Every structure is written in structure tokens, then in C-alpha cells.
Short mmCIF file of C-alpha atoms and ligand atoms in Angstrom, two decimals:
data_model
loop_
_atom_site.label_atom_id
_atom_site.label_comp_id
_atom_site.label_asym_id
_atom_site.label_seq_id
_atom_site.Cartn_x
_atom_site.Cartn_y
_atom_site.Cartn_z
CA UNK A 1 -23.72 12.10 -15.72
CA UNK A 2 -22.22 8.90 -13.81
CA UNK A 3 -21.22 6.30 -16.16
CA UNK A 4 -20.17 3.16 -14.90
CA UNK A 5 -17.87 2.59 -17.69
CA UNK A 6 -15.50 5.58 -16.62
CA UNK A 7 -14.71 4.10 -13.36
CA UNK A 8 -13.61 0.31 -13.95
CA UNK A 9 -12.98 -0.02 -10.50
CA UNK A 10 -16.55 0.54 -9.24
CA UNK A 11 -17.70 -1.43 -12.25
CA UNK A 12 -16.10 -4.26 -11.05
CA UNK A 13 -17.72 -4.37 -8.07
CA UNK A 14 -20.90 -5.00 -9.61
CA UNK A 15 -19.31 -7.64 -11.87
CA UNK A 16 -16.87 -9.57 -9.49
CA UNK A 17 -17.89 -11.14 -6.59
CA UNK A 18 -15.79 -13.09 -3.70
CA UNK A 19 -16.12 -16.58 -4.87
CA UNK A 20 -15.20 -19.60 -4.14
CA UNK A 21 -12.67 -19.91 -6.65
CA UNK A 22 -10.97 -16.61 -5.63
CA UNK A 23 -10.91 -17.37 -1.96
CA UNK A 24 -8.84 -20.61 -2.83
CA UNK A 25 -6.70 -18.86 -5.08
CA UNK A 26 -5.95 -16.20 -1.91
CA UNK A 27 -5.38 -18.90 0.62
CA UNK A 28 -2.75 -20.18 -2.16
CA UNK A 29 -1.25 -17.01 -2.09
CA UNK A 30 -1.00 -17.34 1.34
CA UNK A 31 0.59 -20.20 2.19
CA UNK A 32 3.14 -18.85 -0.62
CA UNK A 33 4.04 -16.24 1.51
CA UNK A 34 4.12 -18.20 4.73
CA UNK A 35 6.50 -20.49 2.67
CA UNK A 36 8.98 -17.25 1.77
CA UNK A 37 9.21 -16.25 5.12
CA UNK A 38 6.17 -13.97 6.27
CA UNK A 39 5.53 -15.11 10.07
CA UNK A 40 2.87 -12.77 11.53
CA UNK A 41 -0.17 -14.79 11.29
CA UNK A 42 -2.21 -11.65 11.41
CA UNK A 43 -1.31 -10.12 8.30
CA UNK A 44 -1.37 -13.13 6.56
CA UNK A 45 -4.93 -13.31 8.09
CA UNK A 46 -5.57 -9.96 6.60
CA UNK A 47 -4.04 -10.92 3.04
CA UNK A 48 -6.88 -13.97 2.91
CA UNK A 49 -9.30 -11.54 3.77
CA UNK A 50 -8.70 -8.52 1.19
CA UNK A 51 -10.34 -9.12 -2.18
CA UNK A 52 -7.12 -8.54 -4.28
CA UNK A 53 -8.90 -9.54 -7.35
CA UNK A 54 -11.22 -6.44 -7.04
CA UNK A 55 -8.60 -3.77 -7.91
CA UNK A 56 -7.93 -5.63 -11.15
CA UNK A 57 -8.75 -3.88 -14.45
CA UNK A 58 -11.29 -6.70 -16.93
CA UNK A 59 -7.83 -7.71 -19.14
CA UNK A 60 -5.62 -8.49 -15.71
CA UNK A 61 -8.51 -10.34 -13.56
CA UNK A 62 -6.68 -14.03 -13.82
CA UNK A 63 -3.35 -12.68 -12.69
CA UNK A 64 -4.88 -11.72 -9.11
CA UNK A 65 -3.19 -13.77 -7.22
CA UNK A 66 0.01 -13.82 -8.95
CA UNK A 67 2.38 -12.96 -6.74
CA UNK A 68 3.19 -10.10 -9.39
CA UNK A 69 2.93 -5.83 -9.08
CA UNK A 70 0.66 -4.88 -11.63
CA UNK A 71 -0.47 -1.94 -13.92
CA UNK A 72 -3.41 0.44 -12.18
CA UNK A 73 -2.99 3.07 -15.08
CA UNK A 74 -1.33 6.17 -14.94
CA UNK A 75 1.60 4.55 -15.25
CA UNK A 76 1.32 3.20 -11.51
CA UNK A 77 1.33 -0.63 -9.79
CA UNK A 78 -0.19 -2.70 -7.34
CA UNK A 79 2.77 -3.77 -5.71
CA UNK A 80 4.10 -7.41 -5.47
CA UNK A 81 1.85 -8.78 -2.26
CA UNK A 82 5.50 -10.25 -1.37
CA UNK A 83 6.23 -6.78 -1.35
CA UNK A 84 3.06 -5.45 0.27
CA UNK A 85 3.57 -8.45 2.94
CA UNK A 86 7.75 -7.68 3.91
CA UNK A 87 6.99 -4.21 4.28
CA UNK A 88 3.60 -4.17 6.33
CA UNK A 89 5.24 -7.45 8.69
CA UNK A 90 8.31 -4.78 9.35
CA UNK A 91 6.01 -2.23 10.16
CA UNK A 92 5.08 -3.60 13.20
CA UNK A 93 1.02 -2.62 12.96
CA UNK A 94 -0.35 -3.12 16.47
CA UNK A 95 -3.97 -1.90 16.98
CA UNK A 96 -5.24 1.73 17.52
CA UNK A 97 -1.56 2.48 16.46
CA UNK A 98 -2.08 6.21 13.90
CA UNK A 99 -0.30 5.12 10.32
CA UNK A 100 0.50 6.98 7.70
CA UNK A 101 0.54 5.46 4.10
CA UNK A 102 2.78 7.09 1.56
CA UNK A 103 1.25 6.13 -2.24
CA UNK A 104 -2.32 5.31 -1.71
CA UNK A 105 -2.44 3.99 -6.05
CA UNK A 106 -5.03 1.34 -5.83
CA UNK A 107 -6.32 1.40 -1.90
CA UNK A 108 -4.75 -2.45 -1.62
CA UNK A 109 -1.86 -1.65 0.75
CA UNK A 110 -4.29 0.49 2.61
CA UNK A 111 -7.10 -2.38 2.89
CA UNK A 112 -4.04 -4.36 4.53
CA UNK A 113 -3.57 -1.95 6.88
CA UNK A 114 -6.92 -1.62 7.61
CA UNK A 115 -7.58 -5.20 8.69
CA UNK A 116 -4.86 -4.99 11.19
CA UNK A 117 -6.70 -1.93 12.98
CA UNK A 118 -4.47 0.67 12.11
CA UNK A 119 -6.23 4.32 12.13
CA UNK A 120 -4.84 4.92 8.56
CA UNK A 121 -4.34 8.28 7.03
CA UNK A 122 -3.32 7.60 3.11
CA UNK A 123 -1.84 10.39 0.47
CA UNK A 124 -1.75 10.15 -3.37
CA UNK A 125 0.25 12.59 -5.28
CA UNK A 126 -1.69 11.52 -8.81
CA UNK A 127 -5.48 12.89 -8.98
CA UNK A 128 -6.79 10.51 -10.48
CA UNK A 129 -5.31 7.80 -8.34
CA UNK A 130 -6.88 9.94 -5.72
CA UNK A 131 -9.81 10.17 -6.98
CA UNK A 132 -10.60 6.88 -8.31
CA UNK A 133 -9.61 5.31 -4.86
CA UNK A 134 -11.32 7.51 -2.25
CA UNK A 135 -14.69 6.52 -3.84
CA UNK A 136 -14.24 3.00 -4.63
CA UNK A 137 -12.57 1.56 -1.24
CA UNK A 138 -15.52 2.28 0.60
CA UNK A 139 -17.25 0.39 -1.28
CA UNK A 140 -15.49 -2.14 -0.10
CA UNK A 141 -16.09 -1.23 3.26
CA UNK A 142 -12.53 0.58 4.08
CA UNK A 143 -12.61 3.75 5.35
CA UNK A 144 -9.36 5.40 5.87
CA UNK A 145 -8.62 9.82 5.86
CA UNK A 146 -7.95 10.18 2.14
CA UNK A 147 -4.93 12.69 1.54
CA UNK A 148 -4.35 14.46 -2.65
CA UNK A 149 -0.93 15.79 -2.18
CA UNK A 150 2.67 15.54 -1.81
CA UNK A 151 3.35 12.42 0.54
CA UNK A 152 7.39 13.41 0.12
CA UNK A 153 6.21 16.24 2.95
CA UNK A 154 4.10 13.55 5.08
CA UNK A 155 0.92 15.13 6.38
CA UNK A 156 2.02 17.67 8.79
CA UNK A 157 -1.64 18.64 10.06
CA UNK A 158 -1.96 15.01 11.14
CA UNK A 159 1.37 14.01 12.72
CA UNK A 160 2.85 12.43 15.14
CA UNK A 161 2.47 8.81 13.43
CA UNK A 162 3.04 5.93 15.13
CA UNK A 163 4.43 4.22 11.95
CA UNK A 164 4.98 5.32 8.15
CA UNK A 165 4.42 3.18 5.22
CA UNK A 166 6.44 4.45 1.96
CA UNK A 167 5.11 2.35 -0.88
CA UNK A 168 7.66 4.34 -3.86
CA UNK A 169 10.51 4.55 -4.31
CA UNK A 170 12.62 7.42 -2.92
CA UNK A 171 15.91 8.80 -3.56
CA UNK A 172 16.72 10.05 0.26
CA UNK A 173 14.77 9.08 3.56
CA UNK A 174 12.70 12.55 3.06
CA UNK A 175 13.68 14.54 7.06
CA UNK A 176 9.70 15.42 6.66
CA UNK A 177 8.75 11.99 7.48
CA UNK A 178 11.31 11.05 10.43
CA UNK A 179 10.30 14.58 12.07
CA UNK A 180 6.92 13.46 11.95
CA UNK A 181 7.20 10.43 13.61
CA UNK A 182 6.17 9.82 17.28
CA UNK A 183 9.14 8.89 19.89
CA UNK A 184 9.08 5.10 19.55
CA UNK A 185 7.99 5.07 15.96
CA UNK A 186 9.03 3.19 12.67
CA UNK A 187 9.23 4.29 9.39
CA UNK A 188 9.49 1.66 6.55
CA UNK A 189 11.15 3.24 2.97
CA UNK A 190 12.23 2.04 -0.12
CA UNK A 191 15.57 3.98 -0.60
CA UNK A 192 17.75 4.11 -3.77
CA UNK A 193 18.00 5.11 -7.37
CA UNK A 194 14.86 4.77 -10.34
CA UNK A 195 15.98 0.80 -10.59
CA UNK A 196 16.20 -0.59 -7.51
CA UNK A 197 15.93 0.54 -3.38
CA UNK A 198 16.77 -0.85 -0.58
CA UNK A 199 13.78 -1.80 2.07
CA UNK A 200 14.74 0.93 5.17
CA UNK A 201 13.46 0.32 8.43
CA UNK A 202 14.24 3.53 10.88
CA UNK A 203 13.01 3.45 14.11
CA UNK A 204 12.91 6.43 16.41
CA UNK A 205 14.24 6.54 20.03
CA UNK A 206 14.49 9.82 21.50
CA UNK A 207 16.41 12.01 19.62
CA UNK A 208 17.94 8.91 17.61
CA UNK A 209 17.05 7.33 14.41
CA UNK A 210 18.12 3.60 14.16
CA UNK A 211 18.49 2.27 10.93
CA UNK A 212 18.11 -1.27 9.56
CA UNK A 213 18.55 -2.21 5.98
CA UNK A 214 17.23 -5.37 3.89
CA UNK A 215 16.53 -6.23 0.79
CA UNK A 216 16.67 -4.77 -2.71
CA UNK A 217 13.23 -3.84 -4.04
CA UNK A 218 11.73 -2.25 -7.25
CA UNK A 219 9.25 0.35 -6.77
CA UNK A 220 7.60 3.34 -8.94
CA UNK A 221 9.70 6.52 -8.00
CA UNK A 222 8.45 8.73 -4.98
CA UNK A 223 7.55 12.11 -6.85
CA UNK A 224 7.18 15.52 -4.95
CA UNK A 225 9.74 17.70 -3.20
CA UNK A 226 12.08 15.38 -1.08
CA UNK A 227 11.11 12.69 -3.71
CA UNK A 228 12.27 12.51 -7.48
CA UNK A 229 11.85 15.72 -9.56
N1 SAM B 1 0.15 1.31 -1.93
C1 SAM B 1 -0.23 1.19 -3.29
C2 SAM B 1 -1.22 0.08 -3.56
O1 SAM B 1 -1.54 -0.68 -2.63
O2 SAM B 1 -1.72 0.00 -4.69
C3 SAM B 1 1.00 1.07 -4.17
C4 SAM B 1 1.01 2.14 -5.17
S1 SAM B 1 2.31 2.43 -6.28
C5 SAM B 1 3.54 1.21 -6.03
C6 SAM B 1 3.03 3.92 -5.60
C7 SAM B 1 2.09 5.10 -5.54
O3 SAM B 1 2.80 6.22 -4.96
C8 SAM B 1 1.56 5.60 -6.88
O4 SAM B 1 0.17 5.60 -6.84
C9 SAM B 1 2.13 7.01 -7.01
O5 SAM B 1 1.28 7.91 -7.69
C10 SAM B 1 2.29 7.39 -5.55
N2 SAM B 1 3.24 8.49 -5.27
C11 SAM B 1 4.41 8.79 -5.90
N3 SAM B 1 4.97 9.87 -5.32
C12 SAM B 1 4.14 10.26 -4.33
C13 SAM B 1 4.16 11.34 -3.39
N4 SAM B 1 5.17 12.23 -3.34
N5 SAM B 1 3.13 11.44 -2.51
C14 SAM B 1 2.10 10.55 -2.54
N6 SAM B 1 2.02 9.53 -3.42
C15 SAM B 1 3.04 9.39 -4.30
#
């Protein structure tokens, strides 16, 4: 039987609206952003849009617009929307353009995506993660192809992508993911060891992969075959 109670997500829903209050706390969030260096006024657009405070557990609802990861159960994160903002701003998202999101955990990152027109195809490696998110972001109203599997391998059956989102933390850029890029196409990956990884952008030009490096990061660890065993 359906039980409201088992799905906290969907419960909260019902219980949390947009309100006033939470929209000024988002628009606070953004101008924090703007004011550590996020530019495209389009994905800051998007970030004032997304209800963050909706993928927030009861116990955590205050800290929504913290500019904090936090805990989505099975031993997962939200990531930091600093985070969520560097890497979707180097990712380029232009319209119509076919992304693939590595780490689907709460749907947030996706939602982003989303709201910048991307025609998003999203894998989860945890079931439950999987699970819990295909049925509660359209509620919301987002809608991208929900993927339970091994993002480590991309999704072969859907590639070329235009651009790949990597939201853990891997040990090596997986080859998977730069073969299944499109000619032109940029990959975004956190690379490094369980601690900390460095924010990879690799862009594809022919036969070449051009590689730009920024920041340290610290991410949940990519799991699955060219991930962490
Ligand atoms: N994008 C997410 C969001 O907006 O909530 C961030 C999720 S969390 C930082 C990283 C997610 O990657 C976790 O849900 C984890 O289960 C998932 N993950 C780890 N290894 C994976 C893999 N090989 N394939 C797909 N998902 C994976």
C-alpha cells in the first residue's frame, strides 16, 4: 500500500510550498553566487527558480539555502549549489544541446539543467536514489530519461552527448565517457583521490581531448567499473 511516510520526498511536497520566505532566501543565495564569481545570468536565473528547499528531509528544511552539500540518505549529498553552479556555468548548457548527468542523488543538479533546456538523460548507480527520484521530480514538473545503472560506463544506447555532467568523484576521467562524447563536446569531472578532486573540463575537437583544470572540490566517490571499487 502507498504510504506517504516512506517517501519523505513526495511528502514534502504536500507539506512545503514555494513561499515567500523561501523565494527571498533563494534570491540571497543568488546574489551569493553572483558575488563568488558565477557570471551566466541564466543559470543563476535557473538557481532562483528551482525549489531547493523541496529536496530537504523535515530535520534539514532551514539549511536550504545554505550554501552547504547536504545528507539525502544512503550515505549521499546534495552538492554545495557553489558546486552545482561552477560546474553547470563550465558546462556550457546551450538549448536543445543532449546532456548527460552522471549521479542523479536528489534530481537538484538535474532540475538545473532542466531550466536551461538541456534534453537531459540522468543515471543513478544507488536504487533507491533511483527510485525515490524518478517519481518525485515530476512532481515537480521535471521530466528528464531516468537511467539505474553504472554512470562510470555513460549510457552507450544514448550517446553522442553534447556535454557530460560528473557530479562524484572519480579516480580517472573514465575513456567510456570521452568516447561518448560528440565532436565539439565538453565533459565536466571531478578527478582525484576519496578526499579531494580536481574540477576537469575536457573538451573534444576531432580526434583531440583538451584539458583544463580548476579548482579542488570534495565530492562522494564515483562507484562502478571505471569509478572506485
Ligand atoms: N547531482 C546530484 C544532486 O543534484 O543531488 C548530486 C548527487 S551526489 C553528490 C553523487 C551521486 O552519484 C550519488 O547519488 C551516487 O549514488 C551517484 N553515483 C556514484 N557512482 C555512480 C555511478 N557509477 N553511476 C551513477 N551514479 C553514481
Amino acid at each position: 500500500m502507498f504510504n506517504l511516510k516512506n517517501w519523505p520526498f513526495l511528502r514534502q511536497i504536500y507539506m512545503v510550498e514555494d513561499n515567500y520566505k523561501q523565494r527571498g532566501l533563494r534570491n540571497k543565495l543568488v546574489k551569493k553566487l553572483r558575488l563568488k564569481g558565477i557570471g551566466d545570468e541564466r543559470l543563476l536565473a535557473a538557481i532562483g527558480k528551482v525549489p531547493r528547499h523541496a529536496f530537504f528531509d523535515d530535520a534539514l528544511l532551514i539549511h536550504a539555502y545554505e550554501d552547504k552539500a547536504f545528507p539525502i540518505g544512503e550515505g549521499q549529498t546534495i552538492s554545495q549549489p557553489y558546486t552545482v553552479a561552477f560546474q553547470t556555468e563550465k558546462l556550457n548548457v546551450n538549448p536543445g544541446d543532449k546532456v548527460l548527468e552522471i549521479g542523479t542523488g536528489s534530481g537538484y543538479q538535474a532540475c538545473i539543467l532542466l531550466e536551461l533546456e538541456a534534453k537531459l538523460y540522468t543515471i543513478e548507480y544507488n536504487r533507491t536514489l533511483f527510485e525515490r527520484t524518478k517519481a518525485f521530480l515530476p512532481q515537480l514538473g521535471y521530466k528528464p530519461y531516468f537511467v539505474h545503472g553504472d554512470g562510470s560506463q555513460g549510457m552507450p544506447s544514448k550517446a553522442p552527448f553534447d556535454k557530460i555532467i560528473v557530479t562524484a568523484g572519480a579516480p580517472v576521467v573514465p575513456t567510456a565517457l570521452t568516447e561518448q562524447l560528440a565532436d565539439g563536446g565538453i565533459l565536466i569531472i571531478p578527478v582525484g583521490d576519496m578526499e579531494r578532486q580536481k574540477m576537469l573540463k575536457i573538451t573534444k575537437r576531432g580526434d583531440k581531448l583538451l584539458e583544463e583544470a580548476f579548482d579542488y572540490f570534495a565530492f562522494v566517490p564515483l562507484r562502478g567499473q571505471q569509478g572506485w571499487k
